[in-house]
Amino acid sequence: MSALCDPPGAPGPPGPAPVTHGPAPLSAQELSQEIKAFLTGVDPVLGHQLSAREHARCGLLLLRSLPPARAAVLDHLRGVFDESVRAHLATLDESPVAGPPHLRPPPPSHVPAGGPGLEDVVQEVQQVLSEFIRANPKAWAPVISAWSIDLMGQLSSTYSGQHQRVPHATGSLNELLQLWMGCRATRTLMDIYVQCLSALIGSCPDACVDALLDTSVQHSPHFDWVVAHIGSSFPGTIISRVLSCGLKDFCVHGGAGSGAGGSGGGSSQTPSADPFPGSPAIPGEKRVPKIASVVGILGHLASRHGDSIRRELLRMFHDSLAGGTGGRSGDPSLQATVPFLLQLAVMSPALLGTVSGELVDCLKPPAVLSQLQQHLQGFPREELDNMLNLAVHLVSQASGAGAYRLLQFLVDTAMPASVITTQGLAVPDTVREACDRLIQHQLLGLLSVYTRPSCGPEALGHLLSRARSPEELSLATQLYAGLVVSLSGLLPLAFRSCLARVHAGTLQPPFTARFLRNLALLVGWEQQGGEGPAALGARFGESASAHLSDLAPLLLHPEEEVAEAAASLLAICPFPPEALSPSQLLGLVRAGVHRFFASLRLHGPPGVASASQLLLRLSQTCPAGLKAVLQLLVEGALHRGNTELFGGEVDGDNETLSIVTAPLASASLLDTNRRHTAAVPGPGGIWSVFHAGVIGRGLKPPKFVQSRNQQEVIYNTQSLLSLLVHCCSAPGGTECVACWGASTLSPEAAKAVAVTLVESVCPDAAGAELAWPPEEHARATVERDLRIGRRFREQPLLFELLKLVAAAPPALCYCSVLLRGLLAALLGHWEASRHPDTTHSPWHLEASCTLVAVMAEGSLLPPALGNMHEVFSQLAPFEVRLLLLSVWGFLREHGPLPQKFIFQSERGRFIRDFSREGGGEGGPHLAVLHSVLHRNIDRLGLFSGRFQAPLPSTLRQGT
């Protein structure tokens, strides 16, 4: 039966109905008939339709006899009260001053037509509910109060503005109160709620107050008359309990949505056709922020009960300070009290005016400031900054004598302790700094206008160098807006004065970094099309572009935060309309490259965004800028101090050798040289190359290798290559850097990278001819070839740079000397290897595969020869040597010369047509490869299709 009468999810009945002098208890059969009549609206005995009065009394009988029917009966009684209110308003409309008929609302479809005369039923409802409240207030008062207050809110919202006699909610509150209190139904609901609140006022009235707040949030401003009446009837209880409930809700929501709802918000709700669509009998668990409703209720009471409100607010403040540091160890509401009070003051000028007069007296005792400082220690930094921004806003909004006293108190507190305080009453430094931040923002504008002309730029620069948040930075824009009318040339003067202090060393590094970061933020706002600070950012961008030569040295500043802030500014600072001079361009490029590698070392790939953007912009200014950026980036990456960032070995020969040879007191450099030169070596002889150790002492100790995490090396390498790819991207090319399509890279830019690689790895071979010499010529360059091979082994980044160059033919041709030296070194290794397979030389195997693949990618080898690296891991060392010799032979006959490439406009890149070169498809040089495949046919037979030269007819058709 309970399941029949209670809606889904409704809580159980609070308790049995009280024993009254009403009708005698019903039998089971009579109770069943009453339930059927209530649910169907038809008399089960006579069979006629129940009238509204009879239906309501049937519900009251069930409410007395069957407590589980509480939810269904209370929901039905909503319609009774709605019908009574509608009849009352219709009576008013039919008076001589009544409005036209079309303004009368239609009767609700779910309420039977009963017409006027339901006052006796309303009175009976009040009697029944009053008996329940008196019999068991703890159980029934919360339920009935929530029902009555929610019903009043819905009635107020539904009929607001629909009748001529109902004044608008934004009009006179007294007229609205008189109208609704003159209606029997709404007055009864008010009496029921007041009885519930009176019954619980001595124990726990939070449930009633919480329902009041919920309804105020939902139905304001139409509900303000209820708030005004209840607040005037119970001012002390309503003030304390509303603040308590609002604080608990603030702990849950953190003030979210405080701008919506609220008694003073003026946001009316449009009523729907159904006055109570889906309204629950018990609104209990509404999760709507209530701080706006708290502000509205206290705002109604502030005019008559301001003293009570002030005392309660100050009591809450002192209680939160006495509860411990940050409220971390006790009640969580203690931690939220100060932010809650600040939010109330921001949302309600009336409440701010109520407490501002006594705020200074409240804060004057040093013990209070110390407690406040200890209380705020447990808050996160971001939350502290937010509260300080609110305090700045409140100080600027204060007025009257309280405002003057507050400003004077802040000035006195912000001054040094040795000036104003006596011994033993020192104010904590954190409090002093906070007061300084508050007061300086209020006085700078006045000082800038009424003192010497240079004070304006100095004041603006002061704000820019000390603003630590967008809120504080906006004060600089406000100061600029107020001074720009009276002071000409304000921004250039402010920028030059700050920059002069930076280079003179009078502006401390933290303030210098903050100044540069704030400038970058302002310029960024301007580029994003923001409002307000956009004009300021544009003018500062112009000033910064005129002083690029002064900003570039800051990229080399010893303080990391200053250098990073300078990079952030230069990354988005506009360049001057005229071209940069060579000295300016080279200075910016050098400083930017230094910043890139310093950021990569200290912060990893996420920290190089600003430096990368700066270098990319410099590379786009002119061809000379592109060449300088690429050259210095490659040189810097291969520099001995940066090699370990990309997986390279740290050169520790000198230190290691000195440690090993230190105990050899008898060692003589002269004797060693005599032994080495006893025989006259030929050019490139072994004695000029193989200094492997000291006889009698063993081999030379291995180099000291300082290795980074492999994942970190990959990220660093990808960051460098990504920047190089962006710089090398041809105008109008695709922006995809995940795949290095040749159409995205400029051959001229890739050529600059190739030339720089040769100059860095082998300076003595720079400018050598590109033609490939015979294999016998390698005997004369064995020392150089070994040095090139050793450099590739020490710096894996070289292979990645070769891949980048190969992606833009014919740029790889200019790396011919490096390819030749590496190939010769690998040939020498495989010739000397006596292992049965290549897996015993993993680096040489990988280097051989990568070298052949790179030459194939750069169109130095035809596809058939370029695929041979796929089988290297399956071969013996002598077989790998034979295949590499065939590569050497092909390159000797078909040299890697740029003249052999032609530009294909359809593909937008240079290509090489091997079919037009005699034997260019690799014909005779594939014989060795086919022989090796035939020898290992059992393992490599499946690869034979990869190494077949295309037929001449196929080549001609393809061309």
mmCIF file of N, CA and C in Angstrom, residues 32 702 845:
data_model
loop_
_atom_site.group_PDB
_atom_site.id
_atom_site.type_symbol
_atom_site.label_atom_id
_atom_site.label_comp_id
_atom_site.label_asym_id
_atom_site.label_seq_id
_atom_site.Cartn_x
_atom_site.Cartn_y
_atom_site.Cartn_z
ATOM 1 N N SER A 32 -9.382 0.812 2.152
ATOM 2 C CA SER A 32 -9.180 0.465 0.743
ATOM 3 C C SER A 32 -10.086 1.291 -0.156
ATOM 4 N N PRO A 702 88.519 3.145 -22.228
ATOM 5 C CA PRO A 702 87.418 3.678 -23.056
ATOM 6 C C PRO A 702 87.012 5.061 -22.595
ATOM 7 N N LEU A 845 76.358 -2.545 -38.005
ATOM 8 C CA LEU A 845 75.245 -3.052 -38.796
ATOM 9 C C LEU A 845 74.175 -1.972 -38.980
#
